[in-house]
Coordinates of C-alpha atoms in Angstrom, one line a residue:
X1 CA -44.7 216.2 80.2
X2 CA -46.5 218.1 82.9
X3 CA -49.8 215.5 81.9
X4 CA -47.6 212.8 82.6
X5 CA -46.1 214.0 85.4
X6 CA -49.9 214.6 86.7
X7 CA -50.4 211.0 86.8
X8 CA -48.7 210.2 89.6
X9 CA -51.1 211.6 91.5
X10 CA -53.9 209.5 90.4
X11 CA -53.8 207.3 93.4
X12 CA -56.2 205.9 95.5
X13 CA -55.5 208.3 98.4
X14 CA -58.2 206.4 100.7
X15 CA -56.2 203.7 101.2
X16 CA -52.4 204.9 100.4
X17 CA -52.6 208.1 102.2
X18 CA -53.3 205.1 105.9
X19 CA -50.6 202.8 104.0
X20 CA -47.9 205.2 104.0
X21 CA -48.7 206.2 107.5
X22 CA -49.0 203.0 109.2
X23 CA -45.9 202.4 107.9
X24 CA -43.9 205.1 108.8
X25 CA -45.0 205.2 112.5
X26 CA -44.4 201.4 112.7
X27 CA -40.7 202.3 111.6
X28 CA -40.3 205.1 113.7
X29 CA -41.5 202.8 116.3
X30 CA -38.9 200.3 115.6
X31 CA -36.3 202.8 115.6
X32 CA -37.1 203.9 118.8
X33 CA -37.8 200.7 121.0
X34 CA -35.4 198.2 118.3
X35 CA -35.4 195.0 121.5
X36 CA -38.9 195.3 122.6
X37 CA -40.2 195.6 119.5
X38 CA -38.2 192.3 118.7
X39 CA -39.4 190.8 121.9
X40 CA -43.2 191.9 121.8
X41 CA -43.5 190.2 118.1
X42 CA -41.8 187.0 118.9
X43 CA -43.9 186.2 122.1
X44 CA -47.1 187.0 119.9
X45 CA -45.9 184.8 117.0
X46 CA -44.3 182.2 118.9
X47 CA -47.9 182.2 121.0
X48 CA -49.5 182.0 117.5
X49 CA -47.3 179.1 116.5
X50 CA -48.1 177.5 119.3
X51 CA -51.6 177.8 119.4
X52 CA -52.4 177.5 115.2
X53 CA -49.5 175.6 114.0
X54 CA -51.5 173.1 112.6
X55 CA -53.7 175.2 110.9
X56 CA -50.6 177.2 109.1
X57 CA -49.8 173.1 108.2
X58 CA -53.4 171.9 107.3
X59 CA -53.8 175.4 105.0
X60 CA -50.8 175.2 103.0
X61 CA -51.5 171.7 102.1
X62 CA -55.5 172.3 101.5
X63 CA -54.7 175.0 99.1
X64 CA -52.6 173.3 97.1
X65 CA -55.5 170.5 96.5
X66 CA -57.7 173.5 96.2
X67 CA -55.2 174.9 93.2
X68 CA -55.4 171.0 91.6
X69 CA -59.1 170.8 91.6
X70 CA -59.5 174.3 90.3
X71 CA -57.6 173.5 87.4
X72 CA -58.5 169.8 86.5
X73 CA -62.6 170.7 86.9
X74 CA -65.1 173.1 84.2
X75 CA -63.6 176.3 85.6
X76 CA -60.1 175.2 84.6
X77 CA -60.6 175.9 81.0
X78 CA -62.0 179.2 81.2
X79 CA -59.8 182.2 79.6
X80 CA -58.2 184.9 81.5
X81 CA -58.9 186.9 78.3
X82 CA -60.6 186.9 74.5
X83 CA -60.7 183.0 73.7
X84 CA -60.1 183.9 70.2
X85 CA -56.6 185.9 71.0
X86 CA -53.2 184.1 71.7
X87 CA -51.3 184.4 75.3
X88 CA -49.3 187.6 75.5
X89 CA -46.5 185.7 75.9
X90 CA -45.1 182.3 74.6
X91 CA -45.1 179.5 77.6
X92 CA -41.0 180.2 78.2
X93 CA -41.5 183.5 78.9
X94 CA -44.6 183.5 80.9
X95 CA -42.9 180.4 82.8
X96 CA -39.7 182.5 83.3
X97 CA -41.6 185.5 84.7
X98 CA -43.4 183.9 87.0
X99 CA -40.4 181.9 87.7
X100 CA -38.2 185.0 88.6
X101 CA -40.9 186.6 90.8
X102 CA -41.8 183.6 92.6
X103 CA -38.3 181.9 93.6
X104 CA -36.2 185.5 93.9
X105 CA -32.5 186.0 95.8
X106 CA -33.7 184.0 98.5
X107 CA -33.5 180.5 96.7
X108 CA -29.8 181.4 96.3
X109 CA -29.5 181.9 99.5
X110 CA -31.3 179.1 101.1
X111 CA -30.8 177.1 98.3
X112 CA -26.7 176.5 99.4
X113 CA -27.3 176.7 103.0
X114 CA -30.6 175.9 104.6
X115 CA -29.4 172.3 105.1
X116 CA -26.8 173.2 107.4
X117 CA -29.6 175.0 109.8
X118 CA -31.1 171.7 110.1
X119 CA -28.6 169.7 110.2
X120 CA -27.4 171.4 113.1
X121 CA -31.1 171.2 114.8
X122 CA -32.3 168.5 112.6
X123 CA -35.9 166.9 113.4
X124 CA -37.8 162.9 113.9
X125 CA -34.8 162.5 116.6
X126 CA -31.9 162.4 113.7
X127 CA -28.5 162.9 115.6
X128 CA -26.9 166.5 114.9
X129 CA -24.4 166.5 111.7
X130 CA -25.2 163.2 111.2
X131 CA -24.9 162.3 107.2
X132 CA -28.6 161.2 108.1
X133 CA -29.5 165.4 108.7
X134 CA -27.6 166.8 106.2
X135 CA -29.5 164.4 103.3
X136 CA -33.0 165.0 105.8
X137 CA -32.2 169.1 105.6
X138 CA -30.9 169.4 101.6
X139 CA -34.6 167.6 101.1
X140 CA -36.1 170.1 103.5
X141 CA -34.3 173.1 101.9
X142 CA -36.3 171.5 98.6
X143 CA -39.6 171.7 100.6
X144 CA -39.6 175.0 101.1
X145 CA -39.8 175.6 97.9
X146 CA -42.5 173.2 96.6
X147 CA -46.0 173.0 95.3
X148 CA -47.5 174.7 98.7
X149 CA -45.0 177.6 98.8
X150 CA -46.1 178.1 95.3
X151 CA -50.2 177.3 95.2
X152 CA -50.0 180.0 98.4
X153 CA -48.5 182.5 95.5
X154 CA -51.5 181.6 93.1
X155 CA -54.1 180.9 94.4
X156 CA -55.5 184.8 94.6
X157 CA -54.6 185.0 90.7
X158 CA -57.5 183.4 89.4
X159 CA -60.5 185.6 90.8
X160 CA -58.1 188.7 90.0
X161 CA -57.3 187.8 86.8
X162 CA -61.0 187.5 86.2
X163 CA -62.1 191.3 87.1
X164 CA -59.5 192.0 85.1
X165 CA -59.5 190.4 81.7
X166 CA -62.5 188.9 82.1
X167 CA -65.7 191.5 83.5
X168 CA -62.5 194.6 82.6
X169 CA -63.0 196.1 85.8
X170 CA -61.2 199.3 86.2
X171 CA -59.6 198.5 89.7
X172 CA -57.0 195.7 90.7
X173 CA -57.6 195.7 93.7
X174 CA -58.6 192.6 96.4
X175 CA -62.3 194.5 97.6
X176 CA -62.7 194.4 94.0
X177 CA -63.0 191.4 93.6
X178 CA -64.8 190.3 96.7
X179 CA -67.5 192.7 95.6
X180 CA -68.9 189.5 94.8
X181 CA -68.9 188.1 98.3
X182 CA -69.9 191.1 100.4
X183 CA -71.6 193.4 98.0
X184 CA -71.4 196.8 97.4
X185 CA -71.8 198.9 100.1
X186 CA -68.6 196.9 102.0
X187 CA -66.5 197.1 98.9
X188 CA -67.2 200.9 98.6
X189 CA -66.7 201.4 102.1
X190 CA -64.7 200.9 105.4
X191 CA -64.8 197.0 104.1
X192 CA -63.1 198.0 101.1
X193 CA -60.6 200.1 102.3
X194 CA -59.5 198.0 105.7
X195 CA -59.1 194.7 102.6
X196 CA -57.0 197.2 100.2
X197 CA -55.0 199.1 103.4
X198 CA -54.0 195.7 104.9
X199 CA -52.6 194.4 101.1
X200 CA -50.4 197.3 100.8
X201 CA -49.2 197.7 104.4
X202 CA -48.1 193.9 104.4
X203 CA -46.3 194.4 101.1
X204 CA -44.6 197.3 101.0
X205 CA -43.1 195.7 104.7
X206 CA -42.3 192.6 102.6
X207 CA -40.5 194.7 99.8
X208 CA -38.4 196.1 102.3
X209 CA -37.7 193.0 103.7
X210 CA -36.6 190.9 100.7
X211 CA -34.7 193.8 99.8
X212 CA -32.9 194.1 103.2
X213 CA -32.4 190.2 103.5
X214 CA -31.1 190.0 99.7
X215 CA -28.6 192.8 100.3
X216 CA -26.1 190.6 102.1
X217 CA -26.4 187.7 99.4
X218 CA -24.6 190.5 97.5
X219 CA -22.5 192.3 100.0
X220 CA -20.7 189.4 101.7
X221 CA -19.7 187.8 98.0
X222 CA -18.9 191.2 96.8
X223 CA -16.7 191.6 100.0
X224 CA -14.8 187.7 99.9
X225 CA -14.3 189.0 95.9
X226 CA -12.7 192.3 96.6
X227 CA -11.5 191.4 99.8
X228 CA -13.3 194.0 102.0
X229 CA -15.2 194.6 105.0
X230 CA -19.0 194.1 104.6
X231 CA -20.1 198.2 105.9
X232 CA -23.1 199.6 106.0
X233 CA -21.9 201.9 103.1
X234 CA -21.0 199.3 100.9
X235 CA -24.9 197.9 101.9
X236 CA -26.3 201.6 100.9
X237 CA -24.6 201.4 97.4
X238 CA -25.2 198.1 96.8
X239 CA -28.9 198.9 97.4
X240 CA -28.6 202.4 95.5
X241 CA -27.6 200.2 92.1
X242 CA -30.2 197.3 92.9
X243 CA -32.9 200.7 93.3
X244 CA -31.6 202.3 90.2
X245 CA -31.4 199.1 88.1
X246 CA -35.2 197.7 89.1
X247 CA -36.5 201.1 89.3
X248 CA -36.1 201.2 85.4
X249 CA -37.3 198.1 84.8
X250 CA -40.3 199.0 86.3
X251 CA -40.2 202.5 84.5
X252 CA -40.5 200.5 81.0
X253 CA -42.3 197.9 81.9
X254 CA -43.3 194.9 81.6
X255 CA -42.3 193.6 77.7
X256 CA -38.9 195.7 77.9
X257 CA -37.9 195.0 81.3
X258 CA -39.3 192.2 83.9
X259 CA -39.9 189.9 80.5
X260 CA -36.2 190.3 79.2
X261 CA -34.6 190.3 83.1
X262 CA -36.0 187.3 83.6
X263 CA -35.3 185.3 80.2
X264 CA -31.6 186.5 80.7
X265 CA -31.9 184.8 84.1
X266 CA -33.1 181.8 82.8
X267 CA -30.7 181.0 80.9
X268 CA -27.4 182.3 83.0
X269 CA -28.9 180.3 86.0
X270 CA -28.7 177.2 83.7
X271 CA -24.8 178.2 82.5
X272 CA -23.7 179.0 85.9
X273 CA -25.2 175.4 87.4
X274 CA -23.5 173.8 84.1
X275 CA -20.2 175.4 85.2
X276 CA -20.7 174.4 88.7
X277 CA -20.7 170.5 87.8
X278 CA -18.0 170.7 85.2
X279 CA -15.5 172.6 87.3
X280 CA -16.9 171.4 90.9
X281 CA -17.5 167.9 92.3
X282 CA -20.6 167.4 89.6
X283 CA -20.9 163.2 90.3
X284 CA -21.3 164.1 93.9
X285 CA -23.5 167.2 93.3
X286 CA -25.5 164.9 90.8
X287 CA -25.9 161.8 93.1
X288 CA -26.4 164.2 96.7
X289 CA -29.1 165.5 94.4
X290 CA -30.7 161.9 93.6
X291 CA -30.9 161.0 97.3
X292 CA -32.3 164.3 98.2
X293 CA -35.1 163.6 96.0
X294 CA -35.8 160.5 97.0
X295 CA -35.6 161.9 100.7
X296 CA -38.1 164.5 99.9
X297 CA -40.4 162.2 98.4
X298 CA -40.4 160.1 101.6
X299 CA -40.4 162.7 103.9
X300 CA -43.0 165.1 102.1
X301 CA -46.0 164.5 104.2
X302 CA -43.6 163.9 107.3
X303 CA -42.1 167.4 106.4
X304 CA -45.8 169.1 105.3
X305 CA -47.7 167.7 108.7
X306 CA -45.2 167.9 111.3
X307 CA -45.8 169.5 114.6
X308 CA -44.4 167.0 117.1
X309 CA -46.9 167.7 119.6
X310 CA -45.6 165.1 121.9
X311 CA -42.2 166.5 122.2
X312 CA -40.7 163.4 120.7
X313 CA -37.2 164.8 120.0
X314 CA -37.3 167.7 122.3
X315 CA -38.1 170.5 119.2
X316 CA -36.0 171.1 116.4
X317 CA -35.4 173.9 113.4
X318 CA -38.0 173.0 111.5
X319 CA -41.5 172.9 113.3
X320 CA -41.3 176.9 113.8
X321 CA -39.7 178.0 110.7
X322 CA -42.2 176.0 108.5
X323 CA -45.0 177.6 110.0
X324 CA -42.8 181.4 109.5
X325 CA -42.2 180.7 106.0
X326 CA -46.0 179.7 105.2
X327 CA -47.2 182.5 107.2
X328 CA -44.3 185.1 105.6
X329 CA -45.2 183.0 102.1
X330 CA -49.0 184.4 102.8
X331 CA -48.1 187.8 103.3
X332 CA -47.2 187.8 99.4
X333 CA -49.9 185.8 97.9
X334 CA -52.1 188.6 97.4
X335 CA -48.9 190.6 95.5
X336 CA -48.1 187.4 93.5
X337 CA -51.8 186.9 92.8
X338 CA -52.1 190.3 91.9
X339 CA -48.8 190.0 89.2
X340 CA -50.1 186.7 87.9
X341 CA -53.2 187.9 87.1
X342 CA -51.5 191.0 85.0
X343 CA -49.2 188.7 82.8
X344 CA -52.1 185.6 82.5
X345 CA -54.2 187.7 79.5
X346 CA -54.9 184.6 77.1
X347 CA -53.9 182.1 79.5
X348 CA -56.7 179.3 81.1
X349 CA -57.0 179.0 84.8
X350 CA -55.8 175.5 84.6
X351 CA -52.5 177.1 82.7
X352 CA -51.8 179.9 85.0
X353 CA -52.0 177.3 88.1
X354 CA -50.3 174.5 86.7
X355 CA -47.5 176.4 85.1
X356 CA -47.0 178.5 88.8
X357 CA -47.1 175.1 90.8
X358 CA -44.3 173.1 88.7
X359 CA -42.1 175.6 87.0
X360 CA -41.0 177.4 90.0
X361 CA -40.7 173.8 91.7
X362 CA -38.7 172.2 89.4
X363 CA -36.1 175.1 89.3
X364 CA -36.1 175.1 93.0
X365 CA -35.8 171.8 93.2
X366 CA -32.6 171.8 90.3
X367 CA -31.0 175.2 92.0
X368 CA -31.2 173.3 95.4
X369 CA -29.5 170.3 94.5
X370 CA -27.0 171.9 92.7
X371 CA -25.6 174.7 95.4
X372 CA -27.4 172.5 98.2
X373 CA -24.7 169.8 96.7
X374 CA -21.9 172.0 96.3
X375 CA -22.4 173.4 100.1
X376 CA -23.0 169.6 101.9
X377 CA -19.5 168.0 99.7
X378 CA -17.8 171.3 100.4
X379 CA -18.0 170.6 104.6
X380 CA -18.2 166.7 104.0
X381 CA -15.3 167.1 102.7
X382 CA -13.2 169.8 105.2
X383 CA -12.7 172.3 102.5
X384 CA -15.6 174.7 104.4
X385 CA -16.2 174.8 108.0
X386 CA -20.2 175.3 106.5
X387 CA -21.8 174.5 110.4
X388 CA -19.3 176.7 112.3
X389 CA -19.8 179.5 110.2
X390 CA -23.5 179.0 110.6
X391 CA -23.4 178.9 114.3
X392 CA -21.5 182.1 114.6
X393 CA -23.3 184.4 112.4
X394 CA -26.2 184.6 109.3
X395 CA -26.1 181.7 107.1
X396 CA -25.1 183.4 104.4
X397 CA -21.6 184.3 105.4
X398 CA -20.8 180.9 104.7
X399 CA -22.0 181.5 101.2
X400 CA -19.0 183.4 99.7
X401 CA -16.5 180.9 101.5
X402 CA -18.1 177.9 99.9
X403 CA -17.6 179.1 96.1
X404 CA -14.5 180.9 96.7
X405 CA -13.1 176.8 97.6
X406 CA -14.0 175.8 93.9
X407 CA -11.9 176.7 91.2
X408 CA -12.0 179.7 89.0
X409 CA -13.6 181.6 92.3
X410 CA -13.8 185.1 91.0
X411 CA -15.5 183.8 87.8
X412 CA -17.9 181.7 90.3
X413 CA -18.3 184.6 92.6
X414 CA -18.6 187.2 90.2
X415 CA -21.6 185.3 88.0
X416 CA -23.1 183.9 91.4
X417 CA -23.8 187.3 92.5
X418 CA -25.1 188.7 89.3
X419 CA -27.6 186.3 88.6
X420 CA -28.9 186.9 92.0
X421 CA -28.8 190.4 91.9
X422 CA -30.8 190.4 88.4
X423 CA -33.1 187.5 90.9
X424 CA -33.9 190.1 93.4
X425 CA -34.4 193.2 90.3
X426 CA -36.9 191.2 88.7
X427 CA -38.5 190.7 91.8
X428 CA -38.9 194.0 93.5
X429 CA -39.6 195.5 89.7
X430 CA -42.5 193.0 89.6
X431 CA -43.2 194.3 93.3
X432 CA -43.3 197.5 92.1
X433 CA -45.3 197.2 89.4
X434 CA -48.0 195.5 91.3
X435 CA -48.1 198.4 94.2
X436 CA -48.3 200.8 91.3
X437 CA -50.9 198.9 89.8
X438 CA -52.8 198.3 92.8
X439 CA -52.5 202.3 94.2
X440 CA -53.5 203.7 90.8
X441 CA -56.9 205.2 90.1
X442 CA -56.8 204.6 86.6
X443 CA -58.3 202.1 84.4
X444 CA -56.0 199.0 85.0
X445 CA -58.1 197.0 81.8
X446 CA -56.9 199.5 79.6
X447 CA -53.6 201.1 80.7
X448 CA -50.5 200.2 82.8
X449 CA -49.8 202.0 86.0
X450 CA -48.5 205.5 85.4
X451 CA -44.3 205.5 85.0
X452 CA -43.8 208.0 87.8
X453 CA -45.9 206.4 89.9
X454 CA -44.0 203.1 89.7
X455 CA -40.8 205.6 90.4
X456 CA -42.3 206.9 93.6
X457 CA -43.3 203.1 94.9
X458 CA -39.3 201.8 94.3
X459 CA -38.0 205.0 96.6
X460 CA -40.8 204.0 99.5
X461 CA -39.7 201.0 99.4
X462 CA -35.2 202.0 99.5
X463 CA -35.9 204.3 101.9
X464 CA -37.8 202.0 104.8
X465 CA -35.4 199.3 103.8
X466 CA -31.9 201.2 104.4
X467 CA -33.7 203.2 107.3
X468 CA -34.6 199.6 108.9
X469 CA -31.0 198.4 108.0
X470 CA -29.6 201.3 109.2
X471 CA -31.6 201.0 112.6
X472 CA -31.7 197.0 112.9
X473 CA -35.0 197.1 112.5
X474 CA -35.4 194.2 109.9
X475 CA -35.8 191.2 112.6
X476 CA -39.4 193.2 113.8
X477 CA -40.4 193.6 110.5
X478 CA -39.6 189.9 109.1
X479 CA -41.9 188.6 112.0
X480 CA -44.7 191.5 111.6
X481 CA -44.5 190.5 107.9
X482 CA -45.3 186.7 109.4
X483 CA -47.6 188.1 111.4
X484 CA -49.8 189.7 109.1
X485 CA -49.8 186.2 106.8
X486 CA -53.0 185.4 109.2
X487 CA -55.4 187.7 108.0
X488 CA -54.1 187.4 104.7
X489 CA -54.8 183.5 104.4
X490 CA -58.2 184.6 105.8
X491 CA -58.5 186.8 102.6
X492 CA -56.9 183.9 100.2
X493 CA -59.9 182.1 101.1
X494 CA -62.4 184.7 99.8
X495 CA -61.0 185.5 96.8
X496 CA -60.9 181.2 95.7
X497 CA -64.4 181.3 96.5
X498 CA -65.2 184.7 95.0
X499 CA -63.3 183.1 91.7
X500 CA -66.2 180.5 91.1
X501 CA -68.8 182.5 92.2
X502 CA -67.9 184.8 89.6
X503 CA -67.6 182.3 87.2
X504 CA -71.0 180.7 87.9
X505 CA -72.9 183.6 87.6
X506 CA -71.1 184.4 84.3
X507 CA -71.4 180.6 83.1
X508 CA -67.8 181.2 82.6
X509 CA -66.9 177.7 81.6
X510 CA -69.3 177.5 78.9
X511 CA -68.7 181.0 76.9
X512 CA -65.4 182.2 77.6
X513 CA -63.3 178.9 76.1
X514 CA -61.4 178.2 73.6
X515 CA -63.3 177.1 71.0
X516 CA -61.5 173.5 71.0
X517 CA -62.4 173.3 74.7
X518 CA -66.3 173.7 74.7

């Protein structure tokens, strides 16, 4: 036990010792000065937005034809792996788990009420709570979650899962695999440890702040089910369970935990959205969802390139919050790459990008038309005052209120909140296992991160997220998170080129195939 225990000290001290640090004073900070620190960071990203909106627009879209022609050309075929040895995991499986760490609670919650956000500031000059804005957001809420939201998530997965199952290089970490690019004394040096610092710093902020905004997708549906005030006590224990739940997942890994989490998930997403048409208004649901499509479809390259320099319609919801949510999306791709590149052994380029672009898509797209649906008919209709509620507080108080109006609402509530509790599990437990990964001196080819290290990351990441919940503090750390999506994209950039280079200098494409592919 005591040689186990020992482990957890096998860290990479050079660039957790700064993490941890940089952290902790940013906190304190944040604790100390809560409304400046709010007003500092939104002046310096709404400048940014400003200046380099199109660029957050034009990047987004570029990497996903960057993801496409990655997979369809030679390098697509190459093996993350042994040619000769099958995937580690049938295509389900791999598909859920990337699935569950890629969507997470936040599809639930945006999924039911992003519309309504736009619909009250809705864009191209569309009159507020018009029918016209609530079909325009329900397609935008589908956007969100689309191909570029998703090829932002992969596109670091290929060069990592290279070093990794490919040249078995002991370290997972991003100045690994740049080595290529900037040789080694960079990688081995201040280069190396700036690249690595600036990963973990941006992450661990991010798993604090998915676990802080997924809280109250919990709380206020576990308050309208026991009729109860949402407290910050009843946030502490709901966040205590979530800790103690994904904190042993991540203790037994991979096979035992994420995989089996996120199967389960799978399959009570697709019971609970059968209920919800059955019991609820499912031709509406079903039909809302047909014109959303079609509205997407129109509106893609409307929704993808949209800036409206010229001020046509005076501003509206969506020019700044598409640039947050690429910019907040980029802030993970590194940690999604990272996790990607771990569960890809046997799987070709061309698989682990395809599978990443479409399967989280067409989920998002299905969970969005279904509670997306269920929210628009619900305030079409009367029953829920959806747009009021919006206007007076979060969003996601109008959650619990628009399932408790169907019937059976404890059921509904009960199973609604479950699935995206065992959502947000799965995705801090990948989280986790990535930091531990990526902070562990220990040949990552050959072993998984130690057990007790994986322990210590989940408690780093309760404590900063009650102590910012406690304080307020998760608005300045949602935008810093944003913020720190611009070098990260910088980054993203390296690592698709560093993928080919590495795989022209190995002749990749030519000896590690399948045999049926040569």
């Amino acid at each position: 036990m005591k040689k186990n225990k020992s482990k957890l000290w096998l860290i990479e001290k050079r660039i957790v010792i700064p993490s941890i640090v940089i952290i902790a004073i940013v906190s304190i900070l944040f604790a100390m000065y809560t409304n400046e620190s709010i007003e500092l960071l939104d002046l310096i990203f709404n400048t940014l937005v400003n200046l380099f909106a199109w660029g957050y627009l034009w990047y987004a879209l570029l990497i996903v034809g960057a993801g496409l022609l990655l997979a369809y050309s030679k390098y697509g075929k190459v093996v993350l792996g042994n040619p000769t040895e099958k995937p580690r995991y049938t295509l389900f499986e791999y598909a859920s788990i990337l699935v569950a760490m890629g969507v997470g609670a936040t599809l639930m919650r945006t999924g039911m009420v992003q519309w309504s956000e736009v619909a009250i500031d809705p864009p191209f000059g569309l009159e507020p709570e018009s029918m016209d804005s609530l079909l325009t957001g329900n397609a935008y809420s589908m956007f969100l979650w689309s191909f570029q939201t998703f090829a932002v998530f992969v596109m670091a997965a290929p060069a990592m899962g290279y070093i990794l199952h490919v040249r078995k290089k002991s370290k997972m970490r991003i100045s690994e695999a740049c080595r290529v690019l900037f040789g080694d004394k960079f990688t081995n040096g201040l280069g190396g440890i700036v690249l690595d610092t600036l990963f973990l710093v941006s992450i661990l902020a991010g798993a604090a702040v998915t676990l802080g905004l997924g809280t109250p997708i919990v709380t206020e549906n576990l308050a309208e089910l026991f009729n109860m005030d949402v407290t910050f006590l009843l946030t502490m224990i709901v966040t205590l369970v979530w800790v103690l739940v994904f904190s042993f997942s991540a203790y037994v890994g991979i096979d035992k935990g994420i995989k089996r989490l996120s199967t389960l998930n799978m399959y009570l997403a697709g019971i609970f959205a059968l209920f919800i048409l059955i019991v609820g208004p499912g031709v509406f649901i079903l039909s809302f969802f047909t014109d959303s499509v079609r509205q997407l479809f129109s509106s893609y390259i409307d929704f993808s390139l949209y800036t409206n320099a010229l001020g046509t319609d005076g501003g509206s919801h969506i020019e700044s919050h598409t640039i947050f949510w690429f910019a907040y999306n980029a802030t993970w791709a590194m940690l999604h790459g990272v996790f990607a590149a771990v569960v890809s052994k046997g799987r070709t380029i061309k698989e682990m990008i395809l599978t990443y672009l479409f399967a989280p898509t067409l989920l998002s797209w299905f969970a969005t038309g279904i509670l997306g649906g269920l929210g628009v008919e619900r305030f079409v209709n009367g029953d829920v005052p959806v747009l009021d509620l919006v206007r007076d507080g979060e969003p996601v108080s109008a959650v619990p209120q628009i399932l408790a109006s169907l019937p059976f609402p404890a059921i509904i509530i009960g199973v609604f909140t479950l699935i995206a509790m065992i959502f947000l599990v799965t995705t801090l437990d990948s989280t986790t296992y990535t930091i531990a990964t990526y902070m562990s001196k220990q040949d990552m080819s050959k072993h998984a991160p130690s057990k007790y290290l994986r322990i210590f990351v989940a408690l780093v990441i309760t404590v900063l997220a009650l102590t910012l919940m406690n304080i307020g503090g998760l608005a300045p750390l949602e935008v810093l998170s944003g913020l720190m999506g611009i070098p990260i994209i910088v980054i993203q950039v390296f690592m698709v080129i560093a993928a080919k280079k590495m795989m022209d200098e190995d002749k990749a494409w030519l000896h590690n195939v399948r045999k049926e592919e040569k």
